[in-house]
PDB file of C-alpha atoms in Angstrom:
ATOM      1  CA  UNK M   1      61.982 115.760  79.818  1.00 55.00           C
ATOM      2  CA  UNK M   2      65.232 113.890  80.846  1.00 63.00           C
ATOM      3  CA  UNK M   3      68.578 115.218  82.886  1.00 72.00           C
ATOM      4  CA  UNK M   4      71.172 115.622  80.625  1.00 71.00           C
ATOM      5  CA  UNK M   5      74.743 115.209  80.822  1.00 80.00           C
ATOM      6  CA  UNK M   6      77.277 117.798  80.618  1.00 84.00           C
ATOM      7  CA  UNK M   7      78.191 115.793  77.142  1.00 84.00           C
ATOM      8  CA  UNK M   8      74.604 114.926  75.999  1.00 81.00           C
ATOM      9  CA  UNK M   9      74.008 118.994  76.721  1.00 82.00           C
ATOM     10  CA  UNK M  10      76.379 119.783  74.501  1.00 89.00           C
ATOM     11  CA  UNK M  11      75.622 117.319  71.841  1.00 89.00           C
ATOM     12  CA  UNK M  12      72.041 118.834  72.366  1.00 88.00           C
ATOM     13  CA  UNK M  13      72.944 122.363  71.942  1.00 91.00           C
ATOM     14  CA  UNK M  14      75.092 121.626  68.780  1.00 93.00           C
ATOM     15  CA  UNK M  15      71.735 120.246  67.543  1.00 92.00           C
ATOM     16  CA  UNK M  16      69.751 122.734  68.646  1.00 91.00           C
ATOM     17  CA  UNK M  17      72.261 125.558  66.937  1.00 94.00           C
ATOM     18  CA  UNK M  18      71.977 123.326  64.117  1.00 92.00           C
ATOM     19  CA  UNK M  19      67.894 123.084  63.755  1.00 89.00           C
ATOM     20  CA  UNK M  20      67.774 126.958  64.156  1.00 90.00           C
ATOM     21  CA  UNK M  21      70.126 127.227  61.357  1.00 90.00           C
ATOM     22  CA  UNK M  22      68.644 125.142  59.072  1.00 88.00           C
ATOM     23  CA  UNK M  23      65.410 126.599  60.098  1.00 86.00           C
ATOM     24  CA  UNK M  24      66.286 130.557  59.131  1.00 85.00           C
ATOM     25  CA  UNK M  25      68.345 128.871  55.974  1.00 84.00           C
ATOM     26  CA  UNK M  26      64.609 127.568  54.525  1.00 83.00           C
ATOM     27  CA  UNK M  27      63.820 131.316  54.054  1.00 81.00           C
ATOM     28  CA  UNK M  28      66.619 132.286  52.190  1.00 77.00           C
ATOM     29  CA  UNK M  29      65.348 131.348  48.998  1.00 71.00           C
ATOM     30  CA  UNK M  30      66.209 129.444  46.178  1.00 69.00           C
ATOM     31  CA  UNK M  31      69.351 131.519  45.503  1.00 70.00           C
ATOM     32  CA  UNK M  32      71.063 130.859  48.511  1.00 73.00           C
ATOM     33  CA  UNK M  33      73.480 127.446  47.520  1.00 77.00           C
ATOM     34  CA  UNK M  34      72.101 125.368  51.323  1.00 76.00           C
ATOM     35  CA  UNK M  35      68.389 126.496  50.376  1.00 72.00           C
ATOM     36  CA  UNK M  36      67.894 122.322  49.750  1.00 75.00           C
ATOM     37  CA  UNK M  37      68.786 121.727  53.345  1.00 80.00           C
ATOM     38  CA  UNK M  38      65.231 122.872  54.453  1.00 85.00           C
ATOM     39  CA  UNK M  39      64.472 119.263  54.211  1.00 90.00           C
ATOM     40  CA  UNK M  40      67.172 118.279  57.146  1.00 92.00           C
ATOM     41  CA  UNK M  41      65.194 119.724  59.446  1.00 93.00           C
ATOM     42  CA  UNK M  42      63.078 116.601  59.892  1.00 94.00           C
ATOM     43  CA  UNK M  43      66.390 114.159  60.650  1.00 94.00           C
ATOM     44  CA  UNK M  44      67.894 117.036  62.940  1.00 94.00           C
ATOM     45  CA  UNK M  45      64.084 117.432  64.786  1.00 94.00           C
ATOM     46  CA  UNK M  46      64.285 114.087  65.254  1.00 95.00           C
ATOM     47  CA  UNK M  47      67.659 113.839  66.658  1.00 94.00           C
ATOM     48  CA  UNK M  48      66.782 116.391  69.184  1.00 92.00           C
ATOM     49  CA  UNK M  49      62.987 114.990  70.373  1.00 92.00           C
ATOM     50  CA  UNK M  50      65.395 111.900  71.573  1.00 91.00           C
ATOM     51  CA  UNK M  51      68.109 113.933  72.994  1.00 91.00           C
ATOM     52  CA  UNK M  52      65.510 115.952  74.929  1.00 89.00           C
ATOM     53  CA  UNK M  53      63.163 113.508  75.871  1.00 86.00           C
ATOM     54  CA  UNK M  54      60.347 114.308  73.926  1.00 86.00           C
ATOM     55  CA  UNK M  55      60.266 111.020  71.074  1.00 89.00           C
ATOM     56  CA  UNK M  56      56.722 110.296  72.390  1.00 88.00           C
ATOM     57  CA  UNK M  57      55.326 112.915  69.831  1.00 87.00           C
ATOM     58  CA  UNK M  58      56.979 111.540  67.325  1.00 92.00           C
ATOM     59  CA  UNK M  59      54.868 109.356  65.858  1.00 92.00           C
ATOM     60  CA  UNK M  60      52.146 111.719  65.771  1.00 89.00           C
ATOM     61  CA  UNK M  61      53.902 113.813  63.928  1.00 92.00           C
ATOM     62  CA  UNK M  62      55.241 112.033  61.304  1.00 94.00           C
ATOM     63  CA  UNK M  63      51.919 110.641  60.919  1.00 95.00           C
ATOM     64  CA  UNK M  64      50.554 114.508  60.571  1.00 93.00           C
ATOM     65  CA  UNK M  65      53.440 116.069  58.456  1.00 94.00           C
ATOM     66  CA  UNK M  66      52.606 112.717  55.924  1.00 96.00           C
ATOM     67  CA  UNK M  67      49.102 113.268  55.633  1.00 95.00           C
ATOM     68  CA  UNK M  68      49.543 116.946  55.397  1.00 92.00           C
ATOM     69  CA  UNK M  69      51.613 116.154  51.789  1.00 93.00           C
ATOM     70  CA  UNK M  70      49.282 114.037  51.105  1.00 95.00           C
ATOM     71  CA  UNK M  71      46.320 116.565  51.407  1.00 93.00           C
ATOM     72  CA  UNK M  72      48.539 119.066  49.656  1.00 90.00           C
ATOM     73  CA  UNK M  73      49.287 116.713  46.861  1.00 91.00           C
ATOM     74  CA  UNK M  74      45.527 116.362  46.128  1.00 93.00           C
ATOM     75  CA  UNK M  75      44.298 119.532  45.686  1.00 87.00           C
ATOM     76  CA  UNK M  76      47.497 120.323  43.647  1.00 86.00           C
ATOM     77  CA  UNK M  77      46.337 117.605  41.588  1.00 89.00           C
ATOM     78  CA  UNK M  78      42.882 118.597  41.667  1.00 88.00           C
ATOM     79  CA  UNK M  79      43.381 122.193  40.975  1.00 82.00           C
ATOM     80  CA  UNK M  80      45.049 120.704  37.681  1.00 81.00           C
ATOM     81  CA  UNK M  81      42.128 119.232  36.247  1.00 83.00           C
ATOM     82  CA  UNK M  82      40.524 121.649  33.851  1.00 79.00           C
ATOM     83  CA  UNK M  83      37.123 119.474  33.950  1.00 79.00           C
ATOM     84  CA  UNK M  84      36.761 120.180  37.625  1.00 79.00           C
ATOM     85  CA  UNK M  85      38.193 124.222  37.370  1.00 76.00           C
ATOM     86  CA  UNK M  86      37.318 125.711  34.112  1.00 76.00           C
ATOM     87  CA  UNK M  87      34.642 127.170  35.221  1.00 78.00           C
ATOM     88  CA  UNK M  88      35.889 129.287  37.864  1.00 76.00           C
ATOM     89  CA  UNK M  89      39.441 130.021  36.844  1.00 74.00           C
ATOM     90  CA  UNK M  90      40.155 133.996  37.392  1.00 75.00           C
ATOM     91  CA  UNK M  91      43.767 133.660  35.078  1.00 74.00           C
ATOM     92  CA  UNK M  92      43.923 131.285  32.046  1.00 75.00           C
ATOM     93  CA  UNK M  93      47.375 131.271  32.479  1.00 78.00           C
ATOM     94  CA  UNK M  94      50.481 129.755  33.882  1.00 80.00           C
ATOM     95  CA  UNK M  95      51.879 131.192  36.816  1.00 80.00           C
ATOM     96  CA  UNK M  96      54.883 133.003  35.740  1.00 82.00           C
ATOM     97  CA  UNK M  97      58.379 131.601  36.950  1.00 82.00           C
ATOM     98  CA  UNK M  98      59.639 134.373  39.443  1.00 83.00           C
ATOM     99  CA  UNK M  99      56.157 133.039  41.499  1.00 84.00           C
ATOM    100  CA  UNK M 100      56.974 129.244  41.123  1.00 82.00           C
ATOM    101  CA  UNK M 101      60.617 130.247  42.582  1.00 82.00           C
ATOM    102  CA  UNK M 102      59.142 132.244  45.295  1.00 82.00           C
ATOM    103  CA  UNK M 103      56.729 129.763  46.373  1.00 83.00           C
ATOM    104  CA  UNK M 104      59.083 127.073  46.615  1.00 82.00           C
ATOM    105  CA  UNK M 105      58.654 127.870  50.718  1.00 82.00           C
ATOM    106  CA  UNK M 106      55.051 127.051  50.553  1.00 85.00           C
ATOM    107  CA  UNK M 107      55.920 124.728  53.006  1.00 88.00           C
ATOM    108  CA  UNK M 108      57.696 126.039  55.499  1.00 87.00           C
ATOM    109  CA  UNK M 109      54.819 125.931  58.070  1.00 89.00           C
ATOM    110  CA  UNK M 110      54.661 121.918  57.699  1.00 92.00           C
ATOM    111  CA  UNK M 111      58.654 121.563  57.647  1.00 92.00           C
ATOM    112  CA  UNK M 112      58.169 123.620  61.009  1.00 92.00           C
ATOM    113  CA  UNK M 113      55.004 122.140  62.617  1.00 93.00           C
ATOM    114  CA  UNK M 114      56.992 119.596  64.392  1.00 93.00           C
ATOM    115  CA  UNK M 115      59.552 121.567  65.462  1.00 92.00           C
ATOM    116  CA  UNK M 116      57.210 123.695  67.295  1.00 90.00           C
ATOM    117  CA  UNK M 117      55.413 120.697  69.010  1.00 89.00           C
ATOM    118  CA  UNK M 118      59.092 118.952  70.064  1.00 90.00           C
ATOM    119  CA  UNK M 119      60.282 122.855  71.792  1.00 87.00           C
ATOM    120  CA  UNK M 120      56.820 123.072  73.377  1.00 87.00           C
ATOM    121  CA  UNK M 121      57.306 119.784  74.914  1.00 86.00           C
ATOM    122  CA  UNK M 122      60.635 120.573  75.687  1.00 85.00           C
ATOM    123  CA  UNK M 123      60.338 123.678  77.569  1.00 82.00           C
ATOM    124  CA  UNK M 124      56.608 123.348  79.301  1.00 81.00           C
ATOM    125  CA  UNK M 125      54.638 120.066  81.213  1.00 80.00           C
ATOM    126  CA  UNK M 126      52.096 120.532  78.685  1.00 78.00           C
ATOM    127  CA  UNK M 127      52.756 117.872  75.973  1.00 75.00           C
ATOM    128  CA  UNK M 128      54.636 115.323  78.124  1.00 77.00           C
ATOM    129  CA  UNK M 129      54.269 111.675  77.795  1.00 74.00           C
ATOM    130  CA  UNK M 130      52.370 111.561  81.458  1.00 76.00           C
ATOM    131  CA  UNK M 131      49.606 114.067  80.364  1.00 73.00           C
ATOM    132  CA  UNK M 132      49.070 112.967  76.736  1.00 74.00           C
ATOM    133  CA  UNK M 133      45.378 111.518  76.912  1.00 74.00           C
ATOM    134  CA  UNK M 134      43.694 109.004  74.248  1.00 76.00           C
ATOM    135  CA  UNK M 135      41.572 110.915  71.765  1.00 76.00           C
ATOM    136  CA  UNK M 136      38.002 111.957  73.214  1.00 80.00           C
ATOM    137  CA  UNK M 137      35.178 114.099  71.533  1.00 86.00           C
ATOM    138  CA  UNK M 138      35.309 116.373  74.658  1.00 84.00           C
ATOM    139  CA  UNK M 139      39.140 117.178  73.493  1.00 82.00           C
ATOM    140  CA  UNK M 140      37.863 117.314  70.165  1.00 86.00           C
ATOM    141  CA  UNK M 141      35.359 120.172  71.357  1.00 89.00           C
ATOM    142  CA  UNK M 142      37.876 121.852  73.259  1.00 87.00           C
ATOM    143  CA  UNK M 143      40.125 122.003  70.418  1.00 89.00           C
ATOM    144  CA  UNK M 144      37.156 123.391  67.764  1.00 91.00           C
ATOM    145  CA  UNK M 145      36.340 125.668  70.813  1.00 92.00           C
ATOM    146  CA  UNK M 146      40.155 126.770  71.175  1.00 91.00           C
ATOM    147  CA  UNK M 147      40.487 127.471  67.044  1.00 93.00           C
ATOM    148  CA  UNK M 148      37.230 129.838  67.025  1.00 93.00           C
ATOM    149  CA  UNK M 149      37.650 131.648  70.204  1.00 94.00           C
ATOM    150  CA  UNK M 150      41.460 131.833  70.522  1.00 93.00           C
ATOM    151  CA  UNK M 151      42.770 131.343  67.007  1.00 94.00           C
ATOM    152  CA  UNK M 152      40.652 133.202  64.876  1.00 96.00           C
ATOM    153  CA  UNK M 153      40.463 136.614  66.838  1.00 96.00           C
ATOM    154  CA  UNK M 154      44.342 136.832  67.084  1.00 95.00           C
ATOM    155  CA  UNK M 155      44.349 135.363  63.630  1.00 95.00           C
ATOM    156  CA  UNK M 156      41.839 138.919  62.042  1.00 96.00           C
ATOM    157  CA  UNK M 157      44.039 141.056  64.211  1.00 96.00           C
ATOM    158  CA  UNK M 158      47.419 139.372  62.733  1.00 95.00           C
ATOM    159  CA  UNK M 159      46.503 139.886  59.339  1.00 94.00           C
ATOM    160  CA  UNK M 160      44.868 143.548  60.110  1.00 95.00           C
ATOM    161  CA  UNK M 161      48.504 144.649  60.823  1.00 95.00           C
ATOM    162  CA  UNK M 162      50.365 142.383  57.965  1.00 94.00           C
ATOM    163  CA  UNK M 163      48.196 144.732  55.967  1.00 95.00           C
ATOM    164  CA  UNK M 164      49.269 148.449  57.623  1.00 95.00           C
ATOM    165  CA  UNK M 165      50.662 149.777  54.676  1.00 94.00           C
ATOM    166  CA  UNK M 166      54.693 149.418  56.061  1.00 94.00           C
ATOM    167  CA  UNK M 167      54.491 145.697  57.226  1.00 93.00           C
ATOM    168  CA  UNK M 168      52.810 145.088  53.684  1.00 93.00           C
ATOM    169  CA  UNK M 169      55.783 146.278  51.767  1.00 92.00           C
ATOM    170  CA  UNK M 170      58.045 144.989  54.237  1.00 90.00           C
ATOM    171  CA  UNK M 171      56.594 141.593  54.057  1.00 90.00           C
ATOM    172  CA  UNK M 172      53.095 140.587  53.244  1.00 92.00           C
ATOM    173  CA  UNK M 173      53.307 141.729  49.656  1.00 91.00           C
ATOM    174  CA  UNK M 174      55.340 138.156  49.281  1.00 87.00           C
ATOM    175  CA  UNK M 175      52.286 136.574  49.681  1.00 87.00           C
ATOM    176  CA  UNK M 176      49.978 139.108  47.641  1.00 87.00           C
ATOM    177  CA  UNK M 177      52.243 138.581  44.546  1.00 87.00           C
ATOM    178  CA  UNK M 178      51.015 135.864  43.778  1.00 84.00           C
ATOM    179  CA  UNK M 179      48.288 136.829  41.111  1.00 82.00           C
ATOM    180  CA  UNK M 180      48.004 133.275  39.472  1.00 82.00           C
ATOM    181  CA  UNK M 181      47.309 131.551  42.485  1.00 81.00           C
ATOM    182  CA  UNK M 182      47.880 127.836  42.688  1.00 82.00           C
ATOM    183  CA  UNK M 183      47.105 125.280  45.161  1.00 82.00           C
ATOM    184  CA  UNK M 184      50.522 126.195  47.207  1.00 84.00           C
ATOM    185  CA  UNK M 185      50.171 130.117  47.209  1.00 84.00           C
ATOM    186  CA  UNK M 186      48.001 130.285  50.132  1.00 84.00           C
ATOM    187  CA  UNK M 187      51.015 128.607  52.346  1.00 85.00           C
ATOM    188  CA  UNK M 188      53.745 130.758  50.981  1.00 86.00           C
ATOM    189  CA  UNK M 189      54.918 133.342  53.607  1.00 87.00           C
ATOM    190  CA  UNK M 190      57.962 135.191  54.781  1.00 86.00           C
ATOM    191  CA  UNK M 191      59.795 133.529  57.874  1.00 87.00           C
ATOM    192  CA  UNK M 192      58.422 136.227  60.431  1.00 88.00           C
ATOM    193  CA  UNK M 193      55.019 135.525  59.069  1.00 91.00           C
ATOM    194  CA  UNK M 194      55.120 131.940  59.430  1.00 90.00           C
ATOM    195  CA  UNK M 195      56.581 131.557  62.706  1.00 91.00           C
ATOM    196  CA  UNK M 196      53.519 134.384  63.862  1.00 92.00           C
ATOM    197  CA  UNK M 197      50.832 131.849  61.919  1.00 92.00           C
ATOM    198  CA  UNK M 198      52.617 128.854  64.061  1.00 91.00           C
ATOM    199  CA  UNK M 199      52.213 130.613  66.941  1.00 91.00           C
ATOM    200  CA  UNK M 200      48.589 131.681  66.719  1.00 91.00           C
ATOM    201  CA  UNK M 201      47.294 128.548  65.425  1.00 90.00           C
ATOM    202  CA  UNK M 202      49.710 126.368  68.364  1.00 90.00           C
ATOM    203  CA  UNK M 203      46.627 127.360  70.159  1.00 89.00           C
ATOM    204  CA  UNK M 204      44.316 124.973  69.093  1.00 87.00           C
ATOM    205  CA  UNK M 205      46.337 122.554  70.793  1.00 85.00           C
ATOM    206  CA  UNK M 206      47.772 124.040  73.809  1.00 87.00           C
ATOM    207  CA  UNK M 207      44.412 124.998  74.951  1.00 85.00           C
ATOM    208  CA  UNK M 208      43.190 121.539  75.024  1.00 82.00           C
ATOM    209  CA  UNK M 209      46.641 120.835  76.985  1.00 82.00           C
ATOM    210  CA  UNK M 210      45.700 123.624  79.418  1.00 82.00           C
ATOM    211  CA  UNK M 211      42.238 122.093  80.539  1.00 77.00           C
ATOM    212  CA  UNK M 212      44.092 118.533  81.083  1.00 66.00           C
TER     213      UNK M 212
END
């Protein structure tokens, strides 16, 4: 974390007003006319890991957010092949096009893993430069430890209430209408769902962080 400047405060808050627009834009939807901005989000996240200090992640995460396209792209493409699905497809059809428009966010949680990562490091000790440690199976095991005793509790109770009757209609039922599922419909969630999934799953890393 660096000392800023009354200037380079500013020019960080006018970034940082900037990234949380652009970040509450994404879930407007396709209607709204800045909807294709979702994608500025990387420049502007990168713009503000260097004005607050925090660039050391960032080659980690582009690394991450590349090979998380990647991984996306090839069960998309996989999911296509009708040699490899036939078998156990539920609908023999297309998805209609009101569900290809919704799930146009299906990745929001990507767009805003790094985001997450750069105001962690911004805000706490725990991901600075001084205390990030070369990979190790014992931080491996921490971090499988973290996900199944940590993650996975809050993440049963977290979907438990997305399915009380109210918060379903209110907001879960996005995800749920999406009867022809494709490879993408698992990721597609409303904004307040997917910054609650960043939170819970954060832990998997910040637990790790914890034990040094």
């Amino acid at each position: 974390m660096v000392t800023l400047t009354s200037v380079e405060g500013l020019q960080a808050a006018v970034s940082l007003a900037t990234l949380t627009w652009l970040s509450f834009n994404m879930f407007a939807g396709s209607k709204s006319p800045t909807w294709w901005g979702r994608y500025l989000v990387y420049p502007v996240t990168y713009v503000v890991a260097h004005q607050l200090g925090c660039s050391h992640l960032l080659p980690c995460l582009a690394f991450g957010t590349l090979l998380r396209y990647v991984i996306n792209l090839i069960f998309t493409a996989l999911s296509k092949l009708d040699s490899l699905v036939e078998s156990v497809k539920i609908h023999r059809v297309n998805p209609p096009a009101e569900q290809h428009e919704r799930e146009l966010d299906w990745d929001g949680p990507v767009i805003l893993s790094p985001v997450a990562f750069v105001l962690v490091d911004a805000v706490t000790p725990w991901l600075r430069q001084e205390n990030v440690v070369p990979f190790s199976y014992e931080s491996l095991a921490v971090c499988f430890l973290a996900h199944y005793l940590v993650v996975e509790p809050i993440y049963y109770a977290f979907h438990r209430i997305l399915h009380e009757p109210q918060v379903y209609k209110n907001s879960h039922v996005h995800h749920h209408s999406s009867v022809v599922t494709e490879a993408i419909s698992g990721t597609s969630h409303p904004m307040a769902e997917t910054f609650g999934y960043l939170a819970n799953f954060s832990f998997s890393f910040l637990v790790p962080a914890w034990f040094g």
